[in-house]
XYZ file of C-alpha atoms in Angstrom:
728
model
C -79.602 -9.074 -11.252
C -83.093 -9.959 -10.405
C -85.233 -12.752 -11.652
C -88.941 -12.790 -11.066
C -91.758 -10.326 -10.944
C -92.124 -9.981 -7.239
C -95.900 -10.213 -7.307
C -97.957 -12.623 -5.280
C -100.575 -14.901 -6.728
C -104.283 -14.648 -6.122
C -104.653 -18.423 -6.262
C -107.530 -18.415 -8.761
C -107.605 -19.792 -12.242
C -108.600 -17.351 -14.886
C -110.529 -17.888 -18.113
C -108.979 -19.141 -21.274
C -106.520 -16.560 -22.582
C -105.536 -15.513 -26.060
C -103.575 -18.666 -26.685
C -106.686 -20.769 -26.579
C -105.013 -23.029 -24.074
C -106.964 -24.437 -21.144
C -106.584 -22.815 -17.747
C -104.194 -25.558 -16.601
C -101.517 -24.098 -18.830
C -102.599 -20.688 -20.050
C -102.927 -19.287 -16.550
C -100.374 -21.535 -14.941
C -98.457 -18.692 -13.418
C -101.545 -17.677 -11.477
C -102.187 -21.073 -9.933
C -99.674 -21.020 -7.134
C -100.956 -21.102 -3.536
C -102.963 -18.196 -2.232
C -100.763 -15.573 -0.647
C -100.922 -11.958 0.245
C -99.807 -9.450 -2.331
C -96.150 -8.801 -1.656
C -94.379 -6.425 -4.022
C -90.757 -6.993 -4.897
C -88.839 -4.707 -2.500
C -86.256 -3.268 -4.878
C -85.085 -0.979 -2.106
C -83.944 -4.023 -0.103
C -81.827 -5.222 -3.016
C -80.349 -1.764 -3.494
C -79.563 -1.424 0.190
C -78.161 -4.855 0.984
C -76.715 -6.197 -2.265
C -73.159 -5.217 -1.269
C -73.953 -1.626 -1.992
C -75.352 1.445 -0.311
C -78.785 2.810 -1.225
C -78.935 4.216 -4.736
C -80.823 7.319 -5.658
C -84.426 7.588 -6.723
C -83.970 10.151 -9.485
C -86.564 12.648 -10.754
C -88.476 11.317 -13.758
C -86.833 13.528 -16.404
C -83.373 12.880 -14.994
C -84.158 9.169 -14.872
C -85.121 9.100 -18.546
C -81.806 10.685 -19.523
C -79.875 8.170 -17.422
C -81.813 5.235 -18.882
C -81.163 6.468 -22.422
C -77.467 6.907 -21.668
C -77.104 3.477 -20.040
C -78.881 1.891 -22.977
C -76.309 3.459 -25.325
C -73.505 2.104 -23.133
C -75.150 -1.325 -23.280
C -75.289 -1.064 -27.064
C -71.576 -0.198 -27.098
C -70.765 -3.254 -24.961
C -72.779 -5.528 -27.254
C -71.202 -3.978 -30.353
C -67.727 -4.783 -29.043
C -68.612 -8.454 -28.699
C -68.746 -8.778 -32.471
C -66.647 -5.787 -33.551
C -63.768 -5.257 -31.093
C -62.053 -1.878 -31.245
C -58.880 -1.926 -33.319
C -56.881 -0.065 -30.686
C -56.927 -3.125 -28.436
C -58.283 -4.313 -25.127
C -56.783 -1.630 -22.904
C -58.322 1.093 -25.064
C -61.702 -0.644 -24.733
C -61.369 -0.850 -20.955
C -60.525 2.844 -20.732
C -63.616 3.622 -22.803
C -65.769 1.329 -20.652
C -64.577 2.850 -17.370
C -65.091 6.323 -18.848
C -68.686 5.411 -19.667
C -69.561 3.848 -16.299
C -67.507 5.481 -13.541
C -69.113 8.960 -13.867
C -72.547 7.355 -13.433
C -71.624 6.312 -9.911
C -71.706 9.874 -8.625
C -75.109 10.502 -10.180
C -76.752 7.261 -9.110
C -75.266 6.779 -5.626
C -75.360 9.229 -2.761
C -72.235 10.353 -0.969
C -73.881 9.521 2.346
C -77.018 7.661 3.311
C -80.126 9.731 3.851
C -81.699 8.958 7.208
C -85.422 9.151 7.900
C -86.183 10.172 4.324
C -88.720 8.518 2.067
C -86.564 6.577 -0.464
C -89.321 6.801 -3.075
C -89.055 10.579 -3.311
C -86.805 12.045 -6.030
C -83.219 12.661 -4.979
C -81.463 15.154 -7.251
C -77.635 14.987 -7.403
C -76.114 18.120 -5.882
C -73.376 20.356 -7.280
C -70.650 18.264 -5.653
C -71.927 15.089 -7.331
C -72.102 16.858 -10.690
C -68.535 18.131 -10.235
C -67.255 14.632 -9.445
C -69.123 13.293 -12.480
C -67.442 15.797 -14.805
C -63.980 15.222 -13.320
C -64.450 11.436 -13.519
C -65.406 11.708 -17.173
C -62.340 13.849 -17.939
C -59.654 11.885 -16.100
C -60.947 8.479 -17.167
C -61.045 9.478 -20.844
C -57.779 11.445 -20.633
C -55.556 8.532 -21.821
C -57.431 8.295 -25.125
C -58.147 11.985 -25.763
C -56.191 13.221 -28.812
C -55.463 16.540 -27.097
C -52.021 17.732 -25.985
C -52.227 18.903 -22.372
C -48.992 20.431 -21.138
C -46.335 17.721 -21.283
C -48.977 15.001 -21.502
C -51.999 13.970 -23.515
C -51.663 13.415 -27.228
C -53.828 10.295 -27.545
C -53.661 6.647 -26.616
C -50.413 5.728 -28.376
C -48.574 8.649 -26.808
C -49.938 7.698 -23.404
C -48.650 4.127 -23.755
C -45.254 5.350 -24.936
C -44.845 7.233 -21.653
C -45.305 4.077 -19.552
C -42.838 4.161 -16.665
C -42.044 7.839 -17.246
C -45.402 9.549 -16.955
C -45.739 13.264 -17.621
C -46.967 15.685 -14.958
C -50.423 15.809 -16.552
C -50.530 11.990 -16.484
C -49.683 11.926 -12.765
C -52.347 14.515 -11.945
C -55.010 12.689 -13.948
C -53.987 9.310 -12.487
C -54.063 10.666 -8.934
C -57.522 12.133 -9.428
C -58.769 8.883 -10.957
C -57.402 6.945 -7.975
C -59.331 9.164 -5.574
C -62.508 8.915 -7.658
C -62.304 5.119 -7.907
C -61.986 4.935 -4.124
C -64.949 7.270 -3.680
C -67.033 5.302 -6.181
C -66.222 2.102 -4.292
C -67.136 3.720 -0.985
C -70.477 4.876 -2.347
C -71.407 1.494 -3.788
C -69.911 -1.040 -1.360
C -69.005 0.840 1.802
C -65.823 2.116 3.383
C -63.922 -1.109 4.097
C -62.523 -1.861 0.635
C -61.302 1.716 0.087
C -59.519 1.500 3.454
C -57.818 -1.702 2.289
C -56.735 0.092 -0.879
C -55.345 3.062 1.054
C -53.405 0.724 3.358
C -51.850 -1.000 0.347
C -51.018 2.392 -1.198
C -49.306 3.514 2.005
C -47.472 0.201 2.219
C -46.141 0.671 -1.325
C -44.940 4.200 -0.561
C -43.605 3.751 2.968
C -42.534 0.093 2.769
C -38.968 1.195 2.097
C -38.823 2.780 5.556
C -39.691 -0.436 7.383
C -36.865 -2.238 9.238
C -35.008 -4.494 6.833
C -35.428 -7.377 9.284
C -39.196 -7.293 8.761
C -40.394 -9.878 6.257
C -42.759 -7.404 4.573
C -40.203 -4.652 4.023
C -39.261 -3.761 0.438
C -37.206 -1.260 -1.483
C -40.000 1.301 -1.634
C -41.943 2.662 -4.588
C -42.106 6.379 -5.323
C -45.374 8.189 -5.949
C -44.952 8.445 -9.722
C -44.255 4.717 -10.017
C -47.322 3.902 -7.917
C -49.596 6.023 -10.111
C -47.976 4.562 -13.233
C -48.838 1.084 -11.928
C -52.445 2.093 -11.337
C -53.025 4.151 -14.487
C -50.692 2.955 -17.236
C -50.074 -0.671 -16.414
C -52.213 -3.729 -17.064
C -51.971 -4.798 -13.414
C -53.804 -1.639 -12.300
C -57.214 -0.171 -13.030
C -57.306 -1.686 -16.507
C -56.262 -5.176 -15.464
C -57.979 -8.555 -15.366
C -60.743 -7.673 -12.857
C -62.031 -4.718 -14.904
C -61.658 -6.717 -18.109
C -63.869 -9.434 -16.626
C -66.410 -6.846 -15.476
C -66.534 -5.202 -18.907
C -67.072 -8.468 -20.760
C -68.382 -11.511 -18.938
C -70.096 -9.893 -15.965
C -71.971 -7.149 -17.796
C -73.161 -9.581 -20.457
C -74.425 -12.070 -17.884
C -76.226 -9.211 -16.129
C -77.929 -8.408 -19.445
C -78.985 -12.038 -19.655
C -80.465 -12.022 -16.167
C -82.309 -8.760 -16.801
C -83.810 -10.013 -20.058
C -84.928 -13.252 -18.403
C -86.511 -11.234 -15.605
C -88.374 -9.147 -18.190
C -89.805 -12.300 -19.797
C -91.222 -13.688 -16.526
C -88.688 -16.469 -15.992
C -88.465 -15.833 -12.244
C -92.177 -16.355 -11.689
C -92.060 -19.553 -13.730
C -89.125 -20.949 -11.735
C -90.936 -20.417 -8.429
C -94.242 -21.782 -9.756
C -92.527 -24.791 -11.294
C -90.680 -25.526 -8.054
C -93.926 -25.325 -6.080
C -95.711 -27.684 -8.443
C -92.999 -30.289 -7.816
C -93.363 -30.348 -4.020
C -96.948 -29.399 -3.244
C -98.083 -32.496 -1.329
C -95.602 -32.659 1.541
C -95.125 -30.807 4.804
C -91.616 -30.072 3.516
C -93.062 -28.571 0.341
C -92.577 -24.926 1.315
C -88.917 -25.411 2.237
C -88.185 -27.589 -0.779
C -89.780 -24.986 -3.005
C -87.540 -22.251 -1.598
C -84.364 -24.283 -2.056
C -85.220 -25.388 -5.593
C -86.363 -21.899 -6.572
C -83.177 -20.436 -5.128
C -81.132 -22.730 -7.311
C -83.155 -22.023 -10.456
C -83.144 -18.275 -9.897
C -79.459 -18.453 -9.061
C -78.596 -20.059 -12.381
C -79.507 -16.777 -14.072
C -78.844 -14.282 -11.302
C -75.358 -14.667 -9.865
C -76.312 -12.325 -7.005
C -77.030 -13.850 -3.618
C -78.871 -10.950 -2.003
C -80.962 -10.175 -5.087
C -81.961 -13.843 -5.364
C -82.850 -14.049 -1.663
C -85.045 -10.937 -1.807
C -86.647 -11.790 -5.139
C -87.428 -15.280 -3.894
C -88.510 -14.065 -0.483
C -91.061 -11.629 -1.866
C -92.782 -14.632 -3.452
C -92.053 -17.416 -0.967
C -92.240 -15.762 2.465
C -96.077 -15.849 2.562
C -95.906 -19.572 1.698
C -93.316 -20.255 4.413
C -95.350 -18.275 6.903
C -98.497 -20.241 6.122
C -96.585 -23.524 6.442
C -95.530 -22.557 9.962
C -91.902 -21.494 9.698
C -90.693 -18.967 12.276
C -89.626 -15.671 10.760
C -85.934 -16.122 11.527
C -85.796 -19.651 10.131
C -87.614 -18.562 6.988
C -85.254 -15.607 6.541
C -82.220 -17.803 7.117
C -83.460 -20.334 4.575
C -84.070 -17.592 1.993
C -80.600 -16.120 2.558
C -78.822 -19.486 2.358
C -80.745 -20.516 -0.765
C -80.059 -17.125 -2.348
C -76.314 -17.180 -1.650
C -76.170 -20.462 -3.546
C -76.765 -18.308 -6.632
C -73.116 -17.276 -6.544
C -72.084 -20.947 -6.616
C -74.566 -22.143 -9.230
C -73.701 -22.706 -12.903
C -74.002 -21.348 -15.502
C -73.609 -17.770 -14.240
C -71.938 -18.308 -10.843
C -70.643 -15.052 -9.384
C -68.320 -12.410 -10.759
C -65.284 -14.066 -9.149
C -65.839 -17.212 -11.240
C -65.071 -15.280 -14.417
C -61.917 -13.950 -12.787
C -60.930 -17.550 -11.983
C -61.131 -18.379 -15.696
C -58.934 -15.401 -16.557
C -56.373 -15.944 -13.801
C -55.991 -19.648 -14.557
C -56.173 -19.213 -18.332
C -58.927 -21.816 -18.747
C -62.239 -21.832 -20.549
C -65.191 -20.596 -18.502
C -66.936 -23.901 -19.267
C -64.209 -25.616 -17.257
C -64.938 -23.403 -14.252
C -68.622 -24.255 -14.624
C -67.757 -27.959 -14.517
C -65.646 -27.446 -11.397
C -68.655 -25.830 -9.717
C -71.121 -28.669 -10.347
C -70.329 -30.912 -7.369
C -69.733 -28.027 -4.905
C -73.164 -26.676 -5.875
C -74.740 -30.097 -5.330
C -73.075 -30.388 -1.913
C -74.226 -26.903 -0.929
C -77.864 -27.411 -1.820
C -77.885 -30.988 -0.511
C -76.971 -29.640 2.914
C -79.815 -27.105 2.756
C -82.287 -29.760 1.569
C -81.431 -31.983 4.542
C -81.764 -28.997 6.868
C -85.181 -28.252 5.358
C -86.358 -31.810 6.013
C -85.106 -31.537 9.591
C -86.868 -28.224 10.195
C -90.106 -29.595 8.744
C -90.043 -32.192 11.520
C -88.711 -29.895 14.256
C -91.411 -27.288 13.674
C -94.170 -29.710 12.617
C -94.769 -27.577 9.540
C -98.031 -27.931 7.684
C -98.554 -29.049 4.094
C -99.513 -26.107 1.940
C -102.372 -26.073 -0.527
C -101.488 -28.225 -3.535
C -100.751 -26.431 -6.757
C -103.620 -26.497 -9.215
C -101.178 -26.989 -12.043
C -99.156 -30.125 -12.643
C -95.436 -29.644 -13.126
C -95.580 -31.206 -16.583
C -98.341 -28.862 -17.752
C -96.446 -25.894 -16.414
C -93.257 -27.092 -18.086
C -94.987 -27.571 -21.452
C -96.369 -24.049 -21.338
C -93.402 -22.094 -19.969
C -90.455 -24.488 -20.152
C -88.912 -22.461 -22.930
C -87.250 -20.422 -20.161
C -84.841 -23.346 -19.675
C -83.710 -23.338 -23.311
C -81.482 -20.294 -23.076
C -79.661 -21.902 -20.129
C -79.032 -24.988 -22.209
C -77.843 -22.857 -25.111
C -75.115 -21.279 -22.966
C -73.723 -24.691 -22.077
C -73.979 -26.015 -25.636
C -72.245 -23.006 -27.174
C -69.480 -23.123 -24.583
C -69.059 -26.851 -25.201
C -68.545 -26.350 -28.937
C -65.835 -23.785 -28.254
C -67.685 -20.497 -28.749
C -66.261 -17.651 -26.627
C -68.254 -17.096 -23.403
C -69.185 -13.510 -24.240
C -70.688 -14.530 -27.580
C -72.407 -17.539 -26.038
C -74.166 -15.377 -23.478
C -75.196 -12.810 -26.103
C -76.740 -15.552 -28.241
C -78.494 -16.999 -25.181
C -79.821 -13.535 -24.333
C -81.096 -13.154 -27.896
C -82.854 -16.534 -27.656
C -84.473 -15.555 -24.334
C -85.605 -12.254 -25.867
C -86.968 -14.066 -28.944
C -89.039 -16.452 -26.857
C -90.277 -13.499 -24.836
C -91.303 -11.829 -28.094
C -93.207 -14.920 -29.222
C -94.916 -15.058 -25.811
C -96.065 -11.458 -26.201
C -97.156 -11.973 -29.805
C -99.305 -14.956 -28.821
C -100.701 -13.913 -25.432
C -100.524 -10.132 -25.943
C -100.174 -9.529 -22.203
C -97.416 -8.813 -19.726
C -96.221 -12.127 -18.192
C -95.168 -10.222 -15.074
C -98.687 -8.992 -14.405
C -101.101 -11.759 -13.439
C -104.122 -9.486 -13.812
C -103.127 -8.004 -17.164
C -105.755 -7.729 -19.856
C -105.190 -8.806 -23.443
C -103.673 -5.873 -25.373
C -103.836 -4.818 -29.005
C -100.963 -6.338 -30.954
C -99.155 -3.043 -31.535
C -99.437 -2.044 -27.886
C -98.134 -5.437 -26.721
C -95.121 -5.168 -29.027
C -94.367 -1.626 -27.898
C -94.571 -2.642 -24.237
C -92.201 -5.538 -24.855
C -89.741 -3.285 -26.673
C -89.806 -0.937 -23.676
C -89.180 -3.899 -21.350
C -86.084 -4.950 -23.322
C -84.896 -1.354 -23.510
C -85.175 -1.088 -19.740
C -83.540 -4.485 -19.208
C -80.392 -3.523 -21.118
C -80.242 -0.126 -19.432
C -80.651 -1.751 -16.013
C -77.888 -4.172 -16.914
C -75.343 -1.346 -17.067
C -76.821 0.247 -13.975
C -76.587 -3.012 -12.009
C -72.968 -3.493 -13.043
C -71.719 -0.212 -11.574
C -70.894 -1.583 -8.078
C -68.983 -4.486 -9.653
C -67.095 -2.110 -11.950
C -66.097 0.042 -8.966
C -64.901 -3.006 -7.008
C -62.927 -4.386 -9.947
C -61.258 -1.041 -10.610
C -60.377 -0.674 -6.919
C -58.990 -4.214 -6.885
C -56.460 -2.971 -9.440
C -54.901 -0.840 -6.701
C -54.287 -3.892 -4.519
C -53.043 -6.151 -7.306
C -50.723 -3.447 -8.639
C -49.117 -2.932 -5.219
C -48.704 -6.677 -4.732
C -47.032 -7.010 -8.151
C -44.651 -4.125 -7.513
C -43.680 -5.065 -3.942
C -43.911 -8.877 -4.052
C -45.737 -8.812 -0.715
C -48.168 -11.508 -1.818
C -45.446 -14.144 -1.800
C -44.198 -12.825 1.535
C -47.622 -13.210 3.154
C -47.885 -16.720 1.705
C -44.528 -17.649 3.215
C -45.619 -16.253 6.579
C -48.789 -18.337 6.490
C -46.850 -21.522 5.775
C -44.283 -20.625 8.440
C -47.083 -20.318 11.003
C -48.209 -23.843 10.121
C -44.633 -25.158 10.241
C -44.259 -23.801 13.765
C -46.875 -26.338 14.864
C -45.494 -29.429 13.133
C -42.924 -30.497 10.584
C -45.210 -33.167 9.125
C -46.090 -32.115 5.533
C -49.709 -33.233 5.832
C -50.207 -31.467 9.148
C -48.659 -28.324 7.654
C -51.134 -28.500 4.770
C -54.103 -29.026 7.100
C -53.131 -26.150 9.382
C -52.411 -23.852 6.423
C -55.795 -24.690 4.887
C -57.582 -24.017 8.191
C -55.794 -20.693 8.663
C -56.545 -19.784 5.040
C -60.238 -20.635 5.464
C -60.459 -18.429 8.555
C -58.596 -15.571 6.859
C -60.756 -15.665 3.725
C -63.960 -15.789 5.769
C -62.837 -12.866 7.925
C -61.849 -10.884 4.838
C -65.191 -11.670 3.242
C -66.979 -10.124 6.214
C -65.484 -6.787 5.247
C -65.404 -6.733 1.445
C -67.584 -8.073 -1.393
C -67.055 -11.573 -2.780
C -65.203 -10.380 -5.883
C -62.707 -8.281 -3.937
C -62.343 -11.005 -1.314
C -61.441 -13.544 -3.988
C -58.936 -11.258 -5.750
C -57.129 -10.311 -2.525
C -57.123 -13.901 -1.237
C -55.898 -15.306 -4.552
C -52.814 -13.076 -4.669
C -52.004 -13.362 -0.943
C -53.280 -16.743 0.296
C -53.319 -18.687 -2.968
C -49.526 -18.904 -3.307
C -49.276 -20.495 0.164
C -51.455 -23.468 -0.786
C -49.876 -23.752 -4.233
C -46.420 -23.877 -2.656
C -47.575 -26.911 -0.632
C -48.408 -28.835 -3.792
C -52.124 -28.100 -4.162
C -53.239 -27.696 -7.782
C -54.331 -24.238 -8.905
C -57.962 -25.185 -9.750
C -58.460 -26.649 -6.270
C -56.939 -23.543 -4.677
C -59.110 -21.231 -6.783
C -62.340 -23.048 -5.899
C -61.320 -23.290 -2.242
C -60.888 -19.512 -2.090
C -64.024 -18.861 -4.151
C -66.140 -21.106 -1.909
C -65.061 -19.429 1.336
C -65.389 -15.959 -0.163
C -69.001 -16.818 -1.000
C -69.751 -18.439 2.361
C -68.640 -15.289 4.135
C -71.892 -13.828 2.787
C -73.861 -15.914 5.314
C -71.403 -15.409 8.167
C -72.435 -13.108 11.039
C -72.174 -10.272 11.789
C -72.253 -8.853 8.233
C -74.355 -11.383 6.300
C -76.070 -8.923 3.964
C -78.372 -11.496 2.367
C -79.630 -12.462 5.832
C -80.103 -8.802 6.778
C -82.209 -8.243 3.662
C -84.203 -11.441 4.303
C -84.839 -10.354 7.889
C -86.109 -6.990 6.663
C -88.472 -8.866 4.358
C -89.824 -11.365 6.910
C -89.778 -9.045 9.914
C -87.511 -11.391 11.867
C -84.717 -10.425 14.259
C -81.611 -9.633 12.212
C -78.972 -11.455 14.256
C -81.143 -14.525 14.749
C -81.783 -14.619 11.010
C -78.032 -14.449 10.377
C -77.388 -17.401 12.681
C -80.166 -19.380 11.028
C -78.680 -18.641 7.603
C -75.312 -19.848 8.820
C -76.954 -22.976 10.253
C -78.424 -23.859 6.864
C -75.101 -23.270 5.104
C -72.801 -24.613 7.839
C -72.414 -28.133 6.361
C -70.869 -26.471 3.311
C -68.174 -24.735 5.367
C -66.162 -27.929 5.742
C -66.625 -29.174 2.168
C -64.015 -26.826 0.566
C -61.333 -28.262 2.843
C -61.799 -31.546 1.024
C -60.729 -29.808 -2.222
C -57.185 -29.191 -1.010
C -56.290 -31.792 1.623
C -56.098 -34.962 -0.481
C -55.768 -35.875 -4.167
C -59.286 -37.304 -4.096
C -60.542 -33.850 -3.103
C -59.676 -32.565 -6.561
C -62.076 -35.152 -7.928
C -64.920 -33.147 -6.394
C -64.164 -30.612 -9.127
C -64.570 -33.452 -11.656
C -60.831 -33.453 -12.352
C -59.308 -36.877 -12.837
C -60.984 -40.262 -13.141
C -64.777 -40.479 -13.109
C -64.798 -43.410 -10.689
C -62.909 -41.363 -8.106
C -65.193 -38.375 -8.666
C -68.288 -40.524 -8.114
C -67.206 -42.138 -4.841
C -65.722 -38.860 -3.536
C -69.016 -37.093 -4.267
C -71.097 -39.812 -2.576
C -68.889 -39.764 0.523
C -69.038 -35.954 0.645
C -72.830 -36.032 0.369
C -72.913 -38.462 3.287
C -70.672 -36.130 5.290
C -72.790 -33.080 4.454
C -75.937 -34.923 5.573
C -74.224 -35.836 8.850
C -73.225 -32.205 9.385
C -76.797 -31.086 8.667
C -78.042 -33.533 11.296
C -75.547 -32.051 13.756
C -76.417 -28.409 13.065
C -80.147 -29.131 12.906
C -80.116 -31.295 16.040
C -82.215 -34.048 14.465
C -81.731 -37.554 13.049
C -84.523 -40.047 13.819
C -85.664 -37.527 16.382
C -84.076 -34.843 18.522
C -80.307 -35.275 18.680
C -78.585 -34.506 21.954
C -75.169 -32.838 22.057
C -73.132 -36.065 22.404
C -74.820 -37.427 19.274
C -74.342 -34.143 17.429
C -70.634 -34.090 18.265
C -70.307 -37.644 16.944
C -71.994 -36.585 13.704
C -69.509 -33.707 13.349
C -66.449 -35.851 14.074
C -67.626 -38.569 11.687
C -68.303 -36.034 8.925
C -64.828 -34.501 9.322
C -63.204 -37.928 8.985
C -65.274 -38.623 5.858
C -64.342 -35.328 4.217
C -60.665 -36.200 4.455
C -61.464 -38.577 1.563
C -58.905 -41.259 2.356
C -60.107 -44.893 2.676
C -59.072 -45.318 6.320
C -60.528 -41.978 7.451
C -63.729 -42.636 5.495
C -64.111 -45.967 7.303
C -63.664 -44.265 10.673
C -66.090 -41.526 9.703
C -68.867 -43.812 8.522
C -68.518 -45.906 11.686
C -68.744 -42.874 13.957
C -71.790 -41.491 12.098
C -73.447 -44.921 12.273
C -72.859 -45.058 16.043
C -74.414 -41.617 16.457
C -77.426 -42.634 14.353
C -77.948 -45.887 16.286
C -77.686 -44.113 19.638
C -80.191 -41.513 18.467
C -82.577 -44.179 17.146
C -82.522 -46.189 20.389
C -83.017 -43.113 22.545
C -85.907 -41.828 20.426
C -87.583 -45.257 20.589
C -87.321 -45.169 24.376
C -88.496 -41.546 24.548
C -91.196 -41.086 21.877
C -91.623 -37.424 22.779
C -88.208 -36.779 21.207
C -89.661 -37.796 17.839
C -92.212 -34.983 18.025
C -91.499 -31.536 16.684
C -92.320 -28.308 18.452
C -95.234 -26.289 17.106
C -94.187 -23.150 15.293
C -94.331 -19.897 17.271
C -97.508 -17.916 16.918
C -95.652 -15.180 15.073
C -95.143 -17.509 12.164
C -98.807 -18.364 11.772
């Protein structure tokens, strides 16, 4: 999901436009600092947004695909208000039937090397064959045709649950293979390998020595396929249900906002807030990342969209390429943590825990604040370390810009309001999308120009309306197209969850994790701390290999029970897992958002990854606070408000101390002894117990005093280093 137009500003005010408003507001989106023209690199998003490069189809083929995806989008929207009478599983079968075949048309079986990605790429006969087979086997359960000893329609298919016919087994086996191939094409080979390992474990687990903790009675092939194909823990389980409802609808919302120019407004508004400081460029990136993230929910897309606009500004301010790329990646990944959209896994949290999505949004508020607070402190540190330069002040005041284009915030507010009054999330987001589209329509009716094109001329009324209709048509079609990788991941996750349900291995792994902690100590608190540390490492390592959504699902069913068994509440466990699954996105060596940002800025990839991790590192310790003490749950705004307030303030203090340690700066350059003291003090604070907080604050204060005295004695340590020439 992308927000923003990806075009750079020319820095000049234009004449009064059709609204009759003065240049300060009517051309506000053109009054950002002068930059070079940098187009939005959609190919970077396609390549690095947890998916492999998608095809650039021939024009005629593309038109057919767009028309088809628009019809699928219309079907999804129709179901929001008129659910199918046959029930949810029938709807999910229909949804997978409509989307899975598209994967083989839109995504290549293997990456094309040294080929111009802008040239048309026609699907070959093998892709067409897979498309047809995918359409047949995914719709098979609801086809009213008798096929051998199977078929006969949806009711007959359900009646055979547990005793599938031969035709059912064949269709289910083919669908399993196609789901794995679709996942490989869109997200890479790692998740399919995980799925195959779980499949083999289900089939051969009965042959393992009975003394092994993970051994089980064994599951025969027919039972495995039944679990995948005709059971609600398989393909048509909670993950796919979330993808077919919440996720797709929020993607529609992001696409419509992008079509109305919201992304450009968010960046321009952020710049107008911070245009008089040497930290302005960095502050703008962080604030823009948050604002774009509230409607995006995709870390890599946010980083690239933001970078196409902000990299020239960062470069002019004096940021090295790697630091700029790291900042863009870290700010973009915050999109997955930011209400109201969060990431796909947040919707799964609501379903797994049986709570309203609004509640999950509330849980995410303080973690989001802590995450961006750490980046803000890091930005202030880098502004001093690199002696960055103030950038040219915006010609438009924030208030004027807000008065002219602030309507983009209204749809965000509407989501929260509708959720608060008890409206279902899927209807709330549809209404918010309609409001965003309505305001976009009014904008076009008044200005009669494309808000995404700064040089656009005033159009005839009919032409402006037609262009806007085409933009909405494309936005809805792109919504389905953008959801395909998530659909593939959620369907593949059904393989893992089904095996775990049938074999009970999730509980076994949880017991093994706790046993490992118990081998170190028999103290309950030490066991909890060690288990949480091992869990954090395991989730991060898993997240290096699979997308956030899959990482959360696997970790929830395997690692979640371990923490729950130690007395940690389910919301805290869910957010702990979610947080680390997200942070794995900025963890080398597979930080895709950093790779995309490096491609945009021209910086070294690995150095950009480490810089991204540096910006986000203070947030790596914060999730531990969720699960280690009762006060940690208050960071999710559970419990008394007084506890939530002081726990948040202490955590902010700890995050700032960690940022000082990772950035190597307090009152001036911080040496390693001082940095270690900052880290130790922050860890004590994040334990969120009165005694440990006292120790932590004291240690941080000692580090700050030592740094202050040393900098006073050595004034050169208060001076930043000039930015490398490459950044100028």
